[in-house]
Short mmCIF file of C-alpha atoms in Angstrom, two decimals:
data_model
loop_
_atom_site.label_atom_id
_atom_site.label_comp_id
_atom_site.label_asym_id
_atom_site.label_seq_id
_atom_site.Cartn_x
_atom_site.Cartn_y
_atom_site.Cartn_z
CA MET X 281 -19.90 -5.60 -0.36
CA PRO X 282 -16.31 -6.81 0.12
CA GLU X 283 -14.12 -6.01 3.08
CA LEU X 284 -11.06 -4.16 1.84
CA ASP X 285 -7.65 -4.34 3.43
CA ALA X 286 -5.92 -1.14 4.51
CA GLU X 287 -3.97 -0.79 1.25
CA ASP X 288 -7.14 -1.04 -0.84
CA GLU X 289 -8.92 1.43 1.47
CA LYS X 290 -6.12 3.89 0.66
CA LEU X 291 -6.97 3.47 -3.02
CA VAL X 292 -10.59 4.41 -2.28
CA THR X 293 -9.39 7.56 -0.50
CA LEU X 294 -7.06 8.47 -3.38
CA ALA X 295 -9.80 7.90 -5.98
CA ARG X 296 -12.29 10.01 -4.02
CA SER X 297 -9.71 12.79 -3.72
CA ALA X 298 -8.89 12.73 -7.44
CA ARG X 299 -12.58 12.98 -8.30
CA ALA X 300 -13.21 15.81 -5.83
CA ARG X 301 -10.08 17.76 -6.77
CA THR X 302 -11.06 18.01 -10.43
CA GLN X 303 -14.83 17.75 -9.96
CA ALA X 304 -14.69 14.88 -12.46
CA GLU X 305 -17.36 12.33 -13.26
CA GLU X 306 -15.06 9.58 -11.96
CA GLY X 307 -11.97 9.25 -9.83
CA ALA X 308 -9.69 6.23 -9.91
CA ALA X 309 -6.62 4.94 -8.20
CA LEU X 310 -4.46 1.86 -8.60
CA ARG X 311 -1.49 0.22 -6.96
CA ASP X 312 1.19 -1.35 -9.11
CA THR X 313 3.14 -4.49 -8.27
CA ASP X 314 5.94 -2.36 -6.79
CA GLY X 315 3.50 -0.75 -4.33
CA ARG X 316 3.38 2.64 -6.08
CA THR X 317 0.00 4.32 -6.39
CA TYR X 318 -1.50 6.39 -9.20
CA ALA X 319 -4.68 8.45 -9.12
CA ALA X 320 -6.58 10.28 -11.84
CA GLY X 321 -9.90 11.81 -12.76
CA THR X 322 -11.93 11.56 -15.92
CA VAL X 323 -10.26 13.30 -18.89
CA ASP X 324 -12.74 14.94 -21.26
CA GLN X 325 -10.95 17.04 -23.85
CA PRO X 326 -12.08 17.95 -27.36
CA SER X 327 -9.39 15.75 -28.93
CA PHE X 328 -9.57 12.73 -26.57
CA LYS X 329 -11.48 11.21 -23.68
CA LEU X 330 -10.31 8.80 -20.97
CA THR X 331 -12.12 7.19 -18.11
CA ALA X 332 -10.47 7.91 -14.79
CA LEU X 333 -9.11 4.37 -14.64
CA GLN X 334 -7.71 4.59 -18.18
CA ALA X 335 -5.92 7.78 -17.11
CA ALA X 336 -4.53 6.11 -13.97
CA VAL X 337 -3.37 3.08 -15.99
CA ALA X 338 -1.72 5.41 -18.52
CA ALA X 339 0.12 7.19 -15.70
CA ALA X 340 1.26 3.86 -14.26
CA VAL X 341 2.43 2.46 -17.59
CA SER X 342 4.23 5.67 -18.52
CA SER X 343 6.03 5.48 -15.16
CA GLY X 344 7.25 1.96 -15.86
CA ALA X 345 4.69 -0.14 -13.97
CA GLU X 346 4.79 -3.75 -15.09
CA GLY X 347 1.70 -4.95 -13.26
CA ILE X 348 -1.32 -3.88 -11.23
CA GLU X 349 -2.26 -5.30 -7.81
CA ALA X 350 -5.63 -3.56 -7.38
CA ALA X 351 -7.70 -0.66 -8.69
CA VAL X 352 -10.66 1.44 -7.53
CA VAL X 353 -13.15 3.61 -9.42
CA VAL X 354 -15.33 6.12 -7.58
CA THR X 355 -18.42 7.31 -9.42
CA ALA X 356 -22.02 8.27 -8.79
CA GLU X 357 -23.08 6.26 -11.86
CA GLY X 358 -22.90 2.93 -10.06
CA ILE X 359 -21.37 1.12 -13.05
CA LEU X 360 -17.86 0.22 -14.03
CA LYS X 361 -17.19 1.18 -17.64
CA GLU X 362 -15.99 -1.57 -19.95
CA ALA X 363 -13.11 0.59 -21.19
CA SER X 364 -11.86 0.89 -17.61
CA VAL X 365 -11.91 -2.87 -17.12
CA HIS X 366 -10.07 -3.45 -20.41
CA ALA X 367 -7.36 -0.93 -19.46
CA VAL X 368 -6.56 -2.92 -16.32
CA ARG X 369 -6.93 -6.33 -17.98
CA ASP X 370 -4.37 -5.36 -20.62
CA ILE X 371 -1.81 -5.45 -17.82
CA ALA X 372 -3.27 -7.58 -15.03
CA GLU X 373 -5.67 -10.39 -15.80
CA LYS X 374 -6.78 -10.99 -12.23
CA ALA X 375 -6.28 -7.73 -10.33
CA PRO X 376 -9.42 -6.78 -8.41
CA ILE X 377 -11.24 -3.68 -9.63
CA TYR X 378 -13.49 -2.18 -6.97
CA LEU X 379 -16.36 0.20 -7.63
CA ALA X 380 -17.28 2.71 -4.94
CA ASP X 381 -19.84 5.47 -4.65
CA PRO X 382 -18.79 9.07 -3.90
CA SER X 383 -19.06 8.45 -0.14
CA GLY X 384 -16.47 5.69 -0.46
CA LYS X 385 -18.88 2.81 0.04
CA VAL X 386 -17.62 -0.14 -2.02
CA LEU X 387 -20.38 -1.53 -4.22
CA ASN X 388 -18.75 -4.68 -5.59
#
């Protein structure tokens, strides 16, 4: 389990809050290369579905983010969905993506 710096710990808190606020399967948060943060929960609508991290990346990109420094996904599933990883990798090849359980314990 990695030691996170204070800025990445904030992402865990934001992701947990997004998940709890919407009672979503997942919560996610990311920090762009300008230091702005974005948080989102899973989107599950009849016409489209997004993982929480896809939703956070979409919010960042639509706000003009040009890169991602780090991202966090909070889920009880214990796995990071491939679609979430691809959403980040489209923008940032090497940004760390942390997986945490609902208590905030980082698993990877």
